[in-house]
């Protein structure tokens, strides 16, 4: 069974390839604990969990580009590439 996940708009810096996501929640924990903003979260449970921005808003924190470096599988990548 392959997961089919629609790509989400995360803002002008971050591009998503969510079929790669292993649901480690590093991006969520970074946004909440380090950046101090709650712009990224998870919806669903288990294999249906998806990483999304709240209310389909863009991730606008000045530290939002750092989630690209944190993602171990490349589910969040930089848009210029």
Coordinates of N, CA and C in Angstrom, one line a residue:
X1 N 0.8 -1.2 0.0 CA 0.0 0.0 0.0 C 0.9 1.2 0.0
X2 N 0.8 2.0 -1.0 CA 1.5 3.3 -1.1 C 0.6 4.4 -0.6
X3 N 1.2 5.4 0.1 CA 0.4 6.5 0.6 C 0.3 7.6 -0.5
X4 N -0.8 8.1 -0.8 CA -1.0 9.2 -1.7 C -1.4 10.4 -0.9
X5 N -0.5 11.4 -0.9 CA -0.7 12.6 -0.1 C -0.7 13.8 -1.1
X6 N -1.6 14.7 -1.0 CA -1.6 15.9 -1.8 C -0.6 16.8 -1.3
X7 N 0.1 17.5 -2.1 CA 1.1 18.5 -1.7 C 0.4 19.7 -1.1
X8 N 1.0 20.2 0.0 CA 0.4 21.3 0.7 C 1.2 22.6 0.4
X9 N 0.6 23.7 0.4 CA 1.3 25.0 0.3 C 1.8 25.4 1.7
X10 N 3.1 25.5 1.9 CA 3.7 25.8 3.2 C 4.4 27.2 3.2
X11 N 4.3 27.9 2.1 CA 4.8 29.2 2.0 C 5.8 29.4 0.9
X12 N 6.4 30.6 0.8 CA 7.3 30.9 -0.3 C 8.7 30.2 -0.2
X13 N 9.0 29.6 0.9 CA 10.4 29.0 1.1 C 10.4 27.5 1.0
X14 N 9.3 26.9 1.6 CA 9.3 25.4 1.8 C 8.4 24.8 0.8
X15 N 8.9 23.8 0.1 CA 8.2 22.9 -0.8 C 8.0 21.6 -0.2
X16 N 6.8 20.9 -0.4 CA 6.6 19.7 0.3 C 6.5 18.5 -0.8
X17 N 7.1 17.4 -0.3 CA 7.0 16.1 -1.0 C 6.5 15.1 0.0
X18 N 5.3 15.2 0.4 CA 4.8 14.5 1.6 C 4.7 13.0 1.5
X19 N 4.8 12.4 0.3 CA 4.9 11.0 0.2 C 6.2 10.4 0.8
X20 N 7.2 11.3 1.0 CA 8.4 10.9 1.6 C 8.4 10.9 3.1
X21 N 7.4 11.6 3.7 CA 7.3 11.9 5.1 C 7.3 10.6 5.9
X22 N 8.1 10.5 7.0 CA 8.1 9.4 7.9 C 7.5 9.7 9.2
X23 N 6.9 10.9 9.3 CA 6.1 11.3 10.5 C 7.0 11.3 11.7
X24 N 8.2 11.9 11.6 CA 9.1 12.0 12.8 C 8.7 13.2 13.6
X25 N 8.0 14.1 13.1 CA 7.6 15.4 13.8 C 8.7 16.3 14.2
X26 N 9.9 16.2 13.6 CA 11.0 17.1 13.9 C 10.6 18.5 13.5
X27 N 9.9 18.7 12.4 CA 9.5 20.0 11.9 C 8.5 20.7 12.9
X28 N 7.6 19.9 13.4 CA 6.6 20.4 14.3 C 7.3 20.8 15.6
X29 N 8.2 20.0 16.1 CA 8.8 20.2 17.4 C 9.8 21.4 17.3
X30 N 10.4 21.6 16.1 CA 11.3 22.7 15.9 C 10.5 24.0 15.9
X31 N 9.4 24.0 15.2 CA 8.6 25.2 15.1 C 8.0 25.6 16.5
X32 N 7.6 24.7 17.3 CA 7.0 25.0 18.6 C 8.1 25.3 19.6
X33 N 9.2 24.5 19.7 CA 10.1 24.6 20.8 C 11.2 25.6 20.5
X34 N 11.7 25.7 19.3 CA 12.8 26.6 19.0 C 12.4 27.9 18.4
X35 N 11.5 27.9 17.4 CA 11.1 29.1 16.7 C 10.0 29.8 17.6
X36 N 9.3 29.0 18.4 CA 8.3 29.6 19.3 C 7.0 30.0 18.6
X37 N 6.8 29.4 17.4 CA 5.5 29.6 16.7 C 4.8 28.3 16.5
X38 N 3.5 28.3 16.5 CA 2.7 27.1 16.2 C 2.1 27.2 14.8
X39 N 2.9 27.2 13.8 CA 2.4 27.3 12.4 C 2.3 26.0 11.7
X40 N 3.0 25.0 12.2 CA 3.0 23.6 11.6 C 2.4 22.6 12.6
X41 N 1.6 21.7 12.2 CA 1.0 20.7 13.0 C 0.7 19.5 12.3
X42 N 0.2 18.5 13.0 CA -0.2 17.2 12.4 C -1.7 17.0 12.6
X43 N -2.3 16.5 11.5 CA -3.7 16.1 11.6 C -3.7 14.6 11.3
X44 N -4.7 14.0 11.8 CA -4.9 12.5 11.6 C -4.1 11.7 12.6
X45 N -4.2 10.4 12.6 CA -3.5 9.6 13.5 C -2.9 8.4 12.7
X46 N -1.8 7.8 13.3 CA -1.3 6.6 12.7 C -0.8 6.9 11.3
X47 N -1.1 5.9 10.4 CA -0.6 6.1 9.0 C -1.3 7.1 8.2
X48 N -2.4 7.7 8.8 CA -3.1 8.8 8.1 C -2.6 10.1 8.6
X49 N -1.6 10.2 9.4 CA -1.1 11.5 9.9 C -0.5 12.3 8.8
X50 N -0.8 13.6 8.7 CA -0.2 14.5 7.7 C 0.3 15.7 8.4
X51 N 1.5 16.2 7.9 CA 2.1 17.5 8.4 C 1.5 18.6 7.6
X52 N 0.9 19.6 8.2 CA 0.2 20.7 7.5 C 0.5 22.0 8.3
X53 N 0.3 23.1 7.5 CA 0.3 24.4 8.2 C -1.1 24.7 8.7
X54 N -1.3 25.3 9.8 CA -2.6 25.5 10.4 C -3.4 26.4 9.5
X55 N -4.7 26.1 9.2 CA -5.6 26.8 8.5 C -5.2 27.2 7.1
X56 N -4.3 26.3 6.5 CA -3.8 26.5 5.2 C -3.1 27.9 5.0
X57 N -2.5 28.4 6.0 CA -1.7 29.7 5.9 C -0.3 29.3 5.6
X58 N 0.4 30.3 5.0 CA 1.8 30.1 4.8 C 2.6 30.1 6.1
X59 N 3.7 29.3 6.1 CA 4.6 29.4 7.2 C 5.5 30.6 7.0
X60 N 5.3 31.6 7.9 CA 5.9 32.9 7.7 C 7.0 33.2 8.8
X61 N 7.4 32.3 9.6 CA 8.4 32.6 10.6 C 9.7 32.8 9.9
X62 N 10.6 33.6 10.5 CA 11.9 33.9 9.9 C 12.8 32.7 10.0
X63 N 12.4 31.7 10.9 CA 13.2 30.5 11.0 C 12.6 29.3 10.2
X64 N 11.6 29.6 9.3 CA 10.9 28.5 8.6 C 11.8 27.8 7.7
X65 N 12.8 28.4 7.1 CA 13.7 27.7 6.2 C 14.5 26.6 6.9
X66 N 14.6 26.7 8.2 CA 15.4 25.7 8.9 C 14.7 24.3 9.0
X67 N 13.4 24.2 8.8 CA 12.8 22.9 8.8 C 13.2 22.1 7.6
X68 N 13.7 22.7 6.5 CA 14.2 22.0 5.4 C 15.5 21.2 5.8
X69 N 16.3 21.8 6.6 CA 17.6 21.2 7.0 C 17.3 20.1 8.1
X70 N 16.2 20.2 8.8 CA 15.8 19.2 9.8 C 15.2 17.9 9.3
X71 N 14.6 18.0 8.1 CA 13.8 16.9 7.6 C 14.8 15.8 7.1
X72 N 14.8 14.6 7.8 CA 15.7 13.5 7.5 C 15.5 12.9 6.1
X73 N 14.4 13.0 5.5 CA 14.1 12.3 4.3 C 13.8 13.2 3.1
X74 N 13.8 14.5 3.3 CA 13.6 15.4 2.1 C 12.1 15.6 1.8
X75 N 11.2 15.4 2.8 CA 9.8 15.7 2.5 C 9.6 17.2 2.5
X76 N 10.4 17.9 3.2 CA 10.4 19.4 3.1 C 11.6 19.9 2.5
X77 N 11.5 20.5 1.3 CA 12.7 21.0 0.6 C 12.6 22.5 0.3
X78 N 13.7 23.1 -0.1 CA 13.7 24.5 -0.4 C 13.1 24.7 -1.8
X79 N 12.2 25.7 -1.9 CA 11.6 26.0 -3.2 C 12.6 26.3 -4.4
X80 N 13.6 27.1 -4.1 CA 14.5 27.4 -5.3 C 15.1 26.2 -5.9
X81 N 15.1 25.0 -5.3 CA 15.7 23.8 -5.9 C 14.7 22.9 -6.5

